[in-house]
């Protein structure tokens, strides 16, 4: 059967097939079936029990996708020196974080503080009644809901967390009859997604029951329609701030052509631009997430949740802005990053993924709060390195140097060719075209 036709066939029950059979189906769609099969299998772990762990993280697993695991040394946060694990494919991120960390290690290190660590979940429901009637029984309702979820919350409470508060939110001005119960949670060292969602689903059922039981409610008010119950990835009350500071003269060596003060002023202007221009703000914040995501992945945290919260927070005052800020005052450069970071150091992948577990051990088994501070410092480190390059030599020199290896690998350069190329491109501009030309030349010779 032609390949195109095969692609059109709807595959039923794929998830129930054995891994080998899934692999065969996938390989059959490729031009070179045997090669495709071999390629995918070559990335399987050769220890079956290890591979099984990865297979079970997700559904329909047919192979593993490798991403480099690197380390940024000399990351001093609140006086403590860390080797920070970073999982990222972008060539210059680890180098950028490391060079920033090295610089700041000699200028007081990173300072960080967790402002709060609360998470939010919502029960969304429709109720045909007046808010004041629900409010009148709301204290009683809260007790009822807490009681209904007590089996789930007991363990979290013994660790110092649990349900912190519940609030009734009237959304009827937006959608007819629409209310929320907004619940605040403390999940201590865990990311807590499963805990929050389990509580919320329990609350939803109990809310319906509670309404049914209310003698003071009309027939209509006894009916409460649950729309959905889910945590919110927007966690503005799970906030961390990281900052660095130094005098202008400590920045004297940042660029040959600029004094420390000139550098600080140009840097501050670049950050200001990201506060007023959404196009620049997006790229600016992307650079922050280069570091944050890399730490999140290395430690088994949900980087999509972290990104989502960060971007929403960046738009909290109605306009998307830079997450980092600079203050120049009394001859001092103070540069900070504040954002929500819902991270965990227990539960989820943090202990299941062998390398996530290793990362946390490497970081000295931090609490969630400590990890938030380390990750925020890394985000700031990457942002600092990016802005520093942008306002001085530009980023392409560094980027392309790091990219040189990728280009050389594209041309399947040998070890000797790589060594020669590295020396040659110290003096020459790295670009795909230049490397291509260079490879042709040396191979001709
Ligand atoms: C590249 O991954 C990140 C940068 O574009 C960030 C920035 O422009 O600030 C260098």
Short mmCIF file of C-alpha atoms and ligand atoms in Angstrom, two decimals:
data_model
loop_
_atom_site.label_atom_id
_atom_site.label_comp_id
_atom_site.label_asym_id
_atom_site.label_seq_id
_atom_site.Cartn_x
_atom_site.Cartn_y
_atom_site.Cartn_z
CA UNK A 1 0.00 0.00 0.00
CA UNK A 2 1.43 3.46 -0.82
CA UNK A 3 2.73 5.33 2.21
CA UNK A 4 0.30 8.21 1.86
CA UNK A 5 -2.64 5.82 1.93
CA UNK A 6 -1.32 4.14 5.05
CA UNK A 7 -1.09 7.47 6.82
CA UNK A 8 -4.77 8.06 6.14
CA UNK A 9 -5.89 4.94 7.98
CA UNK A 10 -7.40 5.55 11.42
CA UNK A 11 -5.62 3.30 13.90
CA UNK A 12 -7.92 1.83 16.49
CA UNK A 13 -6.70 0.63 19.89
CA UNK A 14 -3.12 1.83 19.31
CA UNK A 15 -2.54 2.35 23.03
CA UNK A 16 -3.36 -1.29 23.74
CA UNK A 17 -0.71 -2.67 21.38
CA UNK A 18 2.65 -3.93 22.56
CA UNK A 19 5.48 -1.43 22.27
CA UNK A 20 7.15 -3.47 19.48
CA UNK A 21 3.91 -3.45 17.48
CA UNK A 22 3.47 0.31 17.94
CA UNK A 23 7.01 0.76 16.74
CA UNK A 24 6.32 -1.36 13.66
CA UNK A 25 3.26 0.72 12.78
CA UNK A 26 5.26 3.92 13.10
CA UNK A 27 8.22 2.55 11.13
CA UNK A 28 5.92 1.35 8.33
CA UNK A 29 5.03 4.97 7.64
CA UNK A 30 8.65 5.87 7.01
CA UNK A 31 10.57 5.56 3.75
CA UNK A 32 13.14 3.35 5.30
CA UNK A 33 11.35 1.11 7.78
CA UNK A 34 14.35 -0.82 9.02
CA UNK A 35 16.45 2.27 9.56
CA UNK A 36 13.59 4.04 11.37
CA UNK A 37 13.08 1.05 13.61
CA UNK A 38 16.77 0.81 14.37
CA UNK A 39 17.03 4.53 15.09
CA UNK A 40 14.14 4.52 17.52
CA UNK A 41 15.40 1.39 19.24
CA UNK A 42 18.93 2.73 19.49
CA UNK A 43 17.62 5.31 21.96
CA UNK A 44 16.07 2.71 24.26
CA UNK A 45 17.87 2.28 27.53
CA UNK A 46 19.86 -0.94 27.53
CA UNK A 47 18.70 -1.72 31.05
CA UNK A 48 15.13 -2.98 30.64
CA UNK A 49 13.98 -2.03 34.12
CA UNK A 50 15.22 1.56 33.56
CA UNK A 51 13.47 1.70 30.20
CA UNK A 52 10.25 0.49 31.79
CA UNK A 53 10.31 3.50 34.13
CA UNK A 54 10.38 5.85 31.14
CA UNK A 55 7.80 3.87 29.19
CA UNK A 56 5.39 4.22 32.06
CA UNK A 57 5.65 8.00 32.39
CA UNK A 58 3.48 8.40 29.34
CA UNK A 59 1.29 6.62 26.84
CA UNK A 60 2.29 5.15 23.47
CA UNK A 61 6.00 5.43 24.24
CA UNK A 62 8.16 4.09 21.44
CA UNK A 63 11.54 5.60 22.27
CA UNK A 64 13.32 8.24 24.37
CA UNK A 65 14.15 11.74 23.18
CA UNK A 66 17.51 12.86 24.54
CA UNK A 67 18.19 16.43 25.61
CA UNK A 68 21.56 17.48 27.06
CA UNK A 69 21.86 17.56 30.84
CA UNK A 70 24.37 20.26 31.82
CA UNK A 71 25.46 22.07 34.95
CA UNK A 72 26.03 25.71 35.82
CA UNK A 73 28.63 25.97 38.57
CA UNK A 74 29.18 28.82 41.07
CA UNK A 75 25.52 29.73 41.51
CA UNK A 76 25.61 31.40 44.90
CA UNK A 77 22.15 31.96 46.32
CA UNK A 78 21.86 33.60 49.73
CA UNK A 79 25.49 32.72 50.41
CA UNK A 80 25.17 29.04 49.45
CA UNK A 81 27.07 27.76 46.44
CA UNK A 82 25.19 25.43 44.08
CA UNK A 83 25.99 23.37 41.03
CA UNK A 84 22.73 23.81 39.18
CA UNK A 85 21.51 21.09 36.80
CA UNK A 86 20.07 22.35 33.51
CA UNK A 87 18.31 20.29 30.87
CA UNK A 88 18.15 22.24 27.65
CA UNK A 89 18.91 21.80 23.97
CA UNK A 90 19.71 25.45 23.17
CA UNK A 91 23.46 25.67 22.82
CA UNK A 92 24.29 28.88 24.69
CA UNK A 93 21.98 28.72 27.72
CA UNK A 94 24.26 26.80 30.07
CA UNK A 95 27.28 28.89 29.04
CA UNK A 96 25.29 32.10 29.59
CA UNK A 97 24.03 31.01 33.02
CA UNK A 98 27.52 29.89 34.02
CA UNK A 99 29.21 33.10 32.99
CA UNK A 100 26.64 35.20 34.85
CA UNK A 101 26.88 33.01 37.92
CA UNK A 102 30.67 33.30 37.86
CA UNK A 103 30.49 37.08 37.63
CA UNK A 104 27.96 37.44 40.43
CA UNK A 105 29.82 34.92 42.61
CA UNK A 106 32.45 37.65 42.96
CA UNK A 107 29.92 40.42 43.51
CA UNK A 108 27.78 39.22 46.39
CA UNK A 109 26.00 36.35 44.67
CA UNK A 110 22.26 36.10 44.10
CA UNK A 111 19.85 37.05 46.85
CA UNK A 112 16.43 35.48 46.89
CA UNK A 113 13.29 35.39 48.94
CA UNK A 114 10.04 33.47 48.72
CA UNK A 115 7.24 35.98 49.17
CA UNK A 116 4.48 33.39 49.46
CA UNK A 117 3.86 29.80 48.43
CA UNK A 118 0.11 29.42 48.10
CA UNK A 119 -1.66 27.71 45.21
CA UNK A 120 -5.16 28.16 43.88
CA UNK A 121 -7.89 25.76 42.77
CA UNK A 122 -11.42 26.46 41.60
CA UNK A 123 -14.79 24.76 41.61
CA UNK A 124 -16.76 26.37 38.80
CA UNK A 125 -20.52 26.02 39.12
CA UNK A 126 -23.88 27.41 38.09
CA UNK A 127 -26.37 28.29 40.81
CA UNK A 128 -29.67 30.02 40.30
CA UNK A 129 -29.90 32.15 43.37
CA UNK A 130 -28.76 35.35 44.98
CA UNK A 131 -25.20 35.56 46.19
CA UNK A 132 -26.27 36.80 49.64
CA UNK A 133 -28.10 33.54 50.24
CA UNK A 134 -25.00 31.51 49.51
CA UNK A 135 -22.91 33.91 51.55
CA UNK A 136 -25.24 33.48 54.52
CA UNK A 137 -24.38 29.77 54.66
CA UNK A 138 -20.82 30.05 53.37
CA UNK A 139 -19.04 29.52 56.71
CA UNK A 140 -21.09 26.41 57.26
CA UNK A 141 -20.39 25.30 53.67
CA UNK A 142 -16.64 25.72 54.18
CA UNK A 143 -16.71 23.46 57.23
CA UNK A 144 -18.82 20.94 55.31
CA UNK A 145 -16.38 20.90 52.38
CA UNK A 146 -13.33 20.60 54.65
CA UNK A 147 -15.00 17.67 56.38
CA UNK A 148 -15.80 16.00 53.06
CA UNK A 149 -12.15 16.11 51.98
CA UNK A 150 -10.62 15.32 55.36
CA UNK A 151 -9.35 11.89 54.25
CA UNK A 152 -7.45 13.52 51.42
CA UNK A 153 -6.13 16.48 53.40
CA UNK A 154 -5.03 14.59 56.56
CA UNK A 155 -1.60 13.65 55.23
CA UNK A 156 -0.91 17.11 53.80
CA UNK A 157 -1.98 18.69 57.10
CA UNK A 158 0.45 16.49 58.99
CA UNK A 159 3.20 17.95 56.76
CA UNK A 160 2.11 21.50 57.60
CA UNK A 161 -0.03 22.16 54.52
CA UNK A 162 -3.63 21.68 53.41
CA UNK A 163 -6.55 23.92 52.61
CA UNK A 164 -5.78 27.47 53.69
CA UNK A 165 -8.93 29.32 52.69
CA UNK A 166 -12.07 29.26 50.56
CA UNK A 167 -13.75 32.20 48.96
CA UNK A 168 -17.01 32.57 47.09
CA UNK A 169 -16.54 34.44 43.83
CA UNK A 170 -19.56 35.91 42.11
CA UNK A 171 -19.03 35.80 38.36
CA UNK A 172 -22.68 36.36 37.43
CA UNK A 173 -21.86 39.68 35.79
CA UNK A 174 -19.75 37.76 33.27
CA UNK A 175 -21.82 34.60 32.85
CA UNK A 176 -25.36 34.11 34.04
CA UNK A 177 -25.58 32.13 37.32
CA UNK A 178 -21.84 31.47 37.32
CA UNK A 179 -20.02 31.27 40.66
CA UNK A 180 -16.70 29.86 41.82
CA UNK A 181 -15.36 28.53 45.02
CA UNK A 182 -11.76 29.66 44.94
CA UNK A 183 -9.66 27.54 47.25
CA UNK A 184 -6.19 28.43 48.47
CA UNK A 185 -3.84 25.55 49.24
CA UNK A 186 -0.47 25.10 50.82
CA UNK A 187 1.12 21.99 49.34
CA UNK A 188 4.40 22.36 51.28
CA UNK A 189 7.21 20.75 49.24
CA UNK A 190 5.07 19.13 46.58
CA UNK A 191 3.86 20.75 43.38
CA UNK A 192 0.53 19.41 44.63
CA UNK A 193 -1.44 19.18 41.38
CA UNK A 194 -2.94 15.78 42.19
CA UNK A 195 -3.67 16.75 45.77
CA UNK A 196 -5.41 19.98 44.73
CA UNK A 197 -7.47 18.34 41.99
CA UNK A 198 -8.54 15.48 44.25
CA UNK A 199 -9.67 17.96 46.93
CA UNK A 200 -11.55 20.07 44.39
CA UNK A 201 -13.44 17.10 42.97
CA UNK A 202 -14.41 16.09 46.48
CA UNK A 203 -15.53 19.68 47.21
CA UNK A 204 -17.63 19.72 44.05
CA UNK A 205 -19.61 16.64 45.06
CA UNK A 206 -20.00 17.94 48.60
CA UNK A 207 -21.15 21.35 47.34
CA UNK A 208 -24.01 19.72 45.43
CA UNK A 209 -24.96 17.68 48.47
CA UNK A 210 -24.79 20.73 50.74
CA UNK A 211 -27.16 22.70 48.49
CA UNK A 212 -29.60 19.79 48.40
CA UNK A 213 -29.61 19.66 52.22
CA UNK A 214 -30.39 23.36 52.74
CA UNK A 215 -33.92 23.79 54.11
CA UNK A 216 -33.77 27.53 53.50
CA UNK A 217 -33.10 27.01 49.76
CA UNK A 218 -35.86 26.95 47.17
CA UNK A 219 -36.19 23.93 44.89
CA UNK A 220 -34.16 25.74 42.25
CA UNK A 221 -31.47 26.77 44.75
CA UNK A 222 -31.05 23.18 45.87
CA UNK A 223 -29.73 22.39 42.38
CA UNK A 224 -26.15 23.33 41.85
CA UNK A 225 -24.58 22.43 38.52
CA UNK A 226 -20.87 21.71 38.66
CA UNK A 227 -19.11 22.77 35.48
CA UNK A 228 -15.56 21.74 36.39
CA UNK A 229 -13.09 21.51 39.24
CA UNK A 230 -9.43 22.17 38.53
CA UNK A 231 -6.34 23.85 39.92
CA UNK A 232 -5.25 27.13 38.42
CA UNK A 233 -1.76 27.33 37.00
CA UNK A 234 -1.83 31.03 37.72
CA UNK A 235 -0.17 31.20 41.13
CA UNK A 236 0.41 34.89 41.94
CA UNK A 237 0.56 33.95 45.60
CA UNK A 238 3.38 31.48 45.02
CA UNK A 239 5.88 34.20 44.43
CA UNK A 240 9.65 34.39 44.52
CA UNK A 241 12.03 37.24 44.00
CA UNK A 242 15.75 37.04 43.16
CA UNK A 243 18.12 39.97 42.86
CA UNK A 244 21.73 41.01 42.49
CA UNK A 245 23.31 44.33 43.31
CA UNK A 246 26.67 46.03 42.97
CA UNK A 247 28.22 49.44 42.58
CA UNK A 248 28.71 50.88 39.10
CA UNK A 249 32.47 50.47 39.23
CA UNK A 250 32.06 46.72 39.70
CA UNK A 251 30.60 46.73 36.19
CA UNK A 252 33.61 48.47 34.67
CA UNK A 253 34.84 45.32 32.95
CA UNK A 254 31.54 44.44 31.30
CA UNK A 255 32.56 46.12 28.07
CA UNK A 256 35.78 47.66 26.82
CA UNK A 257 34.01 50.70 25.43
CA UNK A 258 31.76 51.47 28.42
CA UNK A 259 32.39 52.56 31.98
CA UNK A 260 30.51 50.66 34.66
CA UNK A 261 27.98 53.47 34.94
CA UNK A 262 27.46 53.66 31.16
CA UNK A 263 26.98 49.91 31.05
CA UNK A 264 24.47 50.05 33.93
CA UNK A 265 22.52 52.82 32.20
CA UNK A 266 22.45 51.05 28.84
CA UNK A 267 21.45 47.80 30.56
CA UNK A 268 18.66 49.58 32.47
CA UNK A 269 17.41 51.08 29.23
CA UNK A 270 17.28 47.65 27.58
CA UNK A 271 15.18 46.38 30.50
CA UNK A 272 12.97 49.48 30.36
CA UNK A 273 12.30 48.75 26.67
CA UNK A 274 11.06 45.30 27.70
CA UNK A 275 8.75 47.03 30.18
CA UNK A 276 7.10 49.16 27.52
CA UNK A 277 7.28 47.11 24.32
CA UNK A 278 5.47 43.79 24.12
CA UNK A 279 7.58 42.42 21.25
CA UNK A 280 10.77 42.95 23.19
CA UNK A 281 9.15 41.84 26.48
CA UNK A 282 8.27 38.45 24.99
CA UNK A 283 11.85 37.75 23.89
CA UNK A 284 13.25 39.21 27.10
CA UNK A 285 11.06 36.91 29.21
CA UNK A 286 11.81 33.97 26.91
CA UNK A 287 15.46 34.42 27.88
CA UNK A 288 14.47 34.24 31.56
CA UNK A 289 12.55 31.02 30.93
CA UNK A 290 15.60 29.55 29.19
CA UNK A 291 17.13 29.18 32.64
CA UNK A 292 13.94 28.53 34.61
CA UNK A 293 12.64 25.81 32.31
CA UNK A 294 16.02 24.11 32.22
CA UNK A 295 16.04 23.85 36.03
CA UNK A 296 12.38 22.81 36.05
CA UNK A 297 13.00 19.96 33.59
CA UNK A 298 16.18 18.84 35.35
CA UNK A 299 14.30 18.58 38.65
CA UNK A 300 11.18 16.89 37.27
CA UNK A 301 8.97 19.98 37.55
CA UNK A 302 6.20 21.00 35.17
CA UNK A 303 7.79 23.69 33.03
CA UNK A 304 4.57 24.33 31.07
CA UNK A 305 2.79 25.28 34.30
CA UNK A 306 5.69 27.53 35.28
CA UNK A 307 5.71 29.24 31.87
CA UNK A 308 1.94 29.72 31.88
CA UNK A 309 1.98 31.34 35.32
CA UNK A 310 4.97 33.52 34.48
CA UNK A 311 3.48 34.90 31.29
CA UNK A 312 0.14 35.63 32.95
CA UNK A 313 1.97 37.39 35.78
CA UNK A 314 3.93 39.41 33.22
CA UNK A 315 0.57 40.74 31.99
CA UNK A 316 -0.96 41.28 35.44
CA UNK A 317 -1.39 45.04 35.05
CA UNK A 318 -3.10 44.74 31.68
CA UNK A 319 -0.02 44.88 29.51
CA UNK A 320 2.60 42.19 28.97
CA UNK A 321 5.90 43.39 30.44
CA UNK A 322 9.38 42.35 31.43
CA UNK A 323 9.51 40.12 34.50
CA UNK A 324 12.85 41.61 35.52
CA UNK A 325 13.55 45.16 36.57
CA UNK A 326 16.54 47.43 37.16
CA UNK A 327 16.95 50.17 39.70
CA UNK A 328 19.82 52.62 39.48
CA UNK A 329 20.21 54.59 42.69
CA UNK A 330 23.07 56.16 44.64
CA UNK A 331 25.70 54.68 42.32
CA UNK A 332 24.23 51.19 42.67
CA UNK A 333 22.89 48.76 40.11
CA UNK A 334 20.08 46.62 41.50
CA UNK A 335 18.57 44.08 39.19
CA UNK A 336 15.70 41.81 40.18
CA UNK A 337 13.27 39.20 38.96
CA UNK A 338 9.93 38.50 40.62
CA UNK A 339 7.57 35.83 39.37
CA UNK A 340 5.29 33.01 40.46
CA UNK A 341 7.08 29.65 40.54
CA UNK A 342 5.06 26.66 41.65
CA UNK A 343 7.80 24.09 42.08
CA UNK A 344 7.97 20.90 44.06
CA UNK A 345 10.73 18.74 45.46
CA UNK A 346 8.63 15.75 46.50
CA UNK A 347 6.08 13.70 44.59
CA UNK A 348 5.49 13.49 40.87
CA UNK A 349 8.53 12.96 38.69
CA UNK A 350 10.88 14.36 41.32
CA UNK A 351 11.62 10.93 42.71
CA UNK A 352 10.44 8.73 39.81
CA UNK A 353 12.79 10.12 37.18
CA UNK A 354 16.26 8.91 38.16
CA UNK A 355 17.92 12.06 36.85
CA UNK A 356 15.39 14.40 38.48
CA UNK A 357 16.10 12.64 41.76
CA UNK A 358 19.81 13.01 41.10
CA UNK A 359 19.40 16.73 40.34
CA UNK A 360 17.69 17.32 43.65
CA UNK A 361 20.41 15.41 45.45
CA UNK A 362 23.01 17.50 43.64
CA UNK A 363 21.23 20.61 44.91
CA UNK A 364 21.39 19.25 48.47
CA UNK A 365 17.76 18.03 48.61
CA UNK A 366 16.25 21.52 48.73
CA UNK A 367 12.80 22.35 50.02
CA UNK A 368 10.34 23.68 47.43
CA UNK A 369 11.08 27.20 48.69
CA UNK A 370 14.83 26.72 48.23
CA UNK A 371 14.33 25.32 44.74
CA UNK A 372 12.13 28.31 43.84
CA UNK A 373 14.97 30.63 44.89
CA UNK A 374 17.62 28.68 42.97
CA UNK A 375 15.48 28.57 39.81
CA UNK A 376 14.65 32.28 40.01
CA UNK A 377 18.37 33.05 40.37
CA UNK A 378 19.06 30.99 37.26
CA UNK A 379 16.34 32.86 35.37
CA UNK A 380 17.96 36.12 36.42
CA UNK A 381 21.42 34.79 35.47
CA UNK A 382 20.27 33.97 31.95
CA UNK A 383 18.50 37.28 31.57
CA UNK A 384 21.61 39.12 32.76
CA UNK A 385 23.84 37.27 30.29
CA UNK A 386 21.45 37.96 27.42
CA UNK A 387 21.08 41.69 28.12
CA UNK A 388 24.78 42.05 28.77
CA UNK A 389 25.57 40.57 25.34
CA UNK A 390 22.79 42.48 23.61
CA UNK A 391 23.95 45.89 24.87
CA UNK A 392 27.65 45.17 24.25
CA UNK A 393 28.95 42.76 21.62
CA UNK A 394 25.60 41.36 20.44
CA UNK A 395 24.50 37.79 20.98
CA UNK A 396 25.51 36.27 17.69
CA UNK A 397 29.22 35.95 18.47
CA UNK A 398 28.54 33.79 21.51
CA UNK A 399 25.58 31.98 19.99
CA UNK A 400 27.34 31.08 16.80
CA UNK A 401 30.47 29.93 18.66
CA UNK A 402 28.28 27.54 20.61
CA UNK A 403 26.43 26.69 17.45
CA UNK A 404 29.66 25.87 15.63
CA UNK A 405 29.62 22.29 16.95
CA UNK A 406 26.05 21.79 15.75
CA UNK A 407 27.00 22.99 12.29
CA UNK A 408 30.13 20.84 12.27
CA UNK A 409 28.03 17.85 13.29
CA UNK A 410 25.69 18.63 10.43
CA UNK A 411 28.68 18.17 8.10
CA UNK A 412 29.69 15.04 10.01
CA UNK A 413 33.06 16.60 10.79
CA UNK A 414 35.70 14.27 12.22
CA UNK A 415 37.45 14.96 15.52
CA UNK A 416 40.45 16.43 13.67
CA UNK A 417 38.25 18.59 11.46
CA UNK A 418 36.45 19.90 14.54
CA UNK A 419 39.68 20.76 16.30
CA UNK A 420 40.93 22.66 13.25
CA UNK A 421 37.59 24.41 12.82
CA UNK A 422 37.48 25.58 16.44
CA UNK A 423 40.89 27.22 15.99
CA UNK A 424 39.96 28.73 12.63
CA UNK A 425 36.70 30.23 13.89
CA UNK A 426 38.36 32.00 16.82
CA UNK A 427 39.35 34.56 14.21
CA UNK A 428 36.47 34.16 11.74
CA UNK A 429 32.76 34.80 11.87
CA UNK A 430 30.71 31.66 12.47
CA UNK A 431 27.78 31.25 10.11
CA UNK A 432 26.31 28.23 8.38
CA UNK A 433 27.58 29.50 5.04
CA UNK A 434 31.10 30.16 6.35
CA UNK A 435 31.37 26.78 8.05
CA UNK A 436 30.07 25.08 4.92
CA UNK A 437 32.68 26.87 2.81
CA UNK A 438 35.40 26.08 5.32
CA UNK A 439 34.50 22.37 5.34
CA UNK A 440 34.55 22.23 1.54
CA UNK A 441 37.97 23.88 1.52
CA UNK A 442 39.63 21.62 4.08
CA UNK A 443 38.10 18.51 2.54
CA UNK A 444 39.33 19.56 -0.90
CA UNK A 445 42.81 19.91 0.48
C1 LIG B 1 17.58 33.34 23.19
O1 LIG B 1 17.18 32.05 23.52
C2 LIG B 1 17.21 34.30 24.28
C3 LIG B 1 17.48 35.77 23.99
O2 LIG B 1 16.87 36.14 22.77
C4 LIG B 1 16.90 36.53 25.14
C5 LIG B 1 16.88 38.03 24.96
O3 LIG B 1 16.86 38.50 23.83
O4 LIG B 1 16.84 38.71 26.01
C6 LIG B 1 18.96 36.02 23.85
#
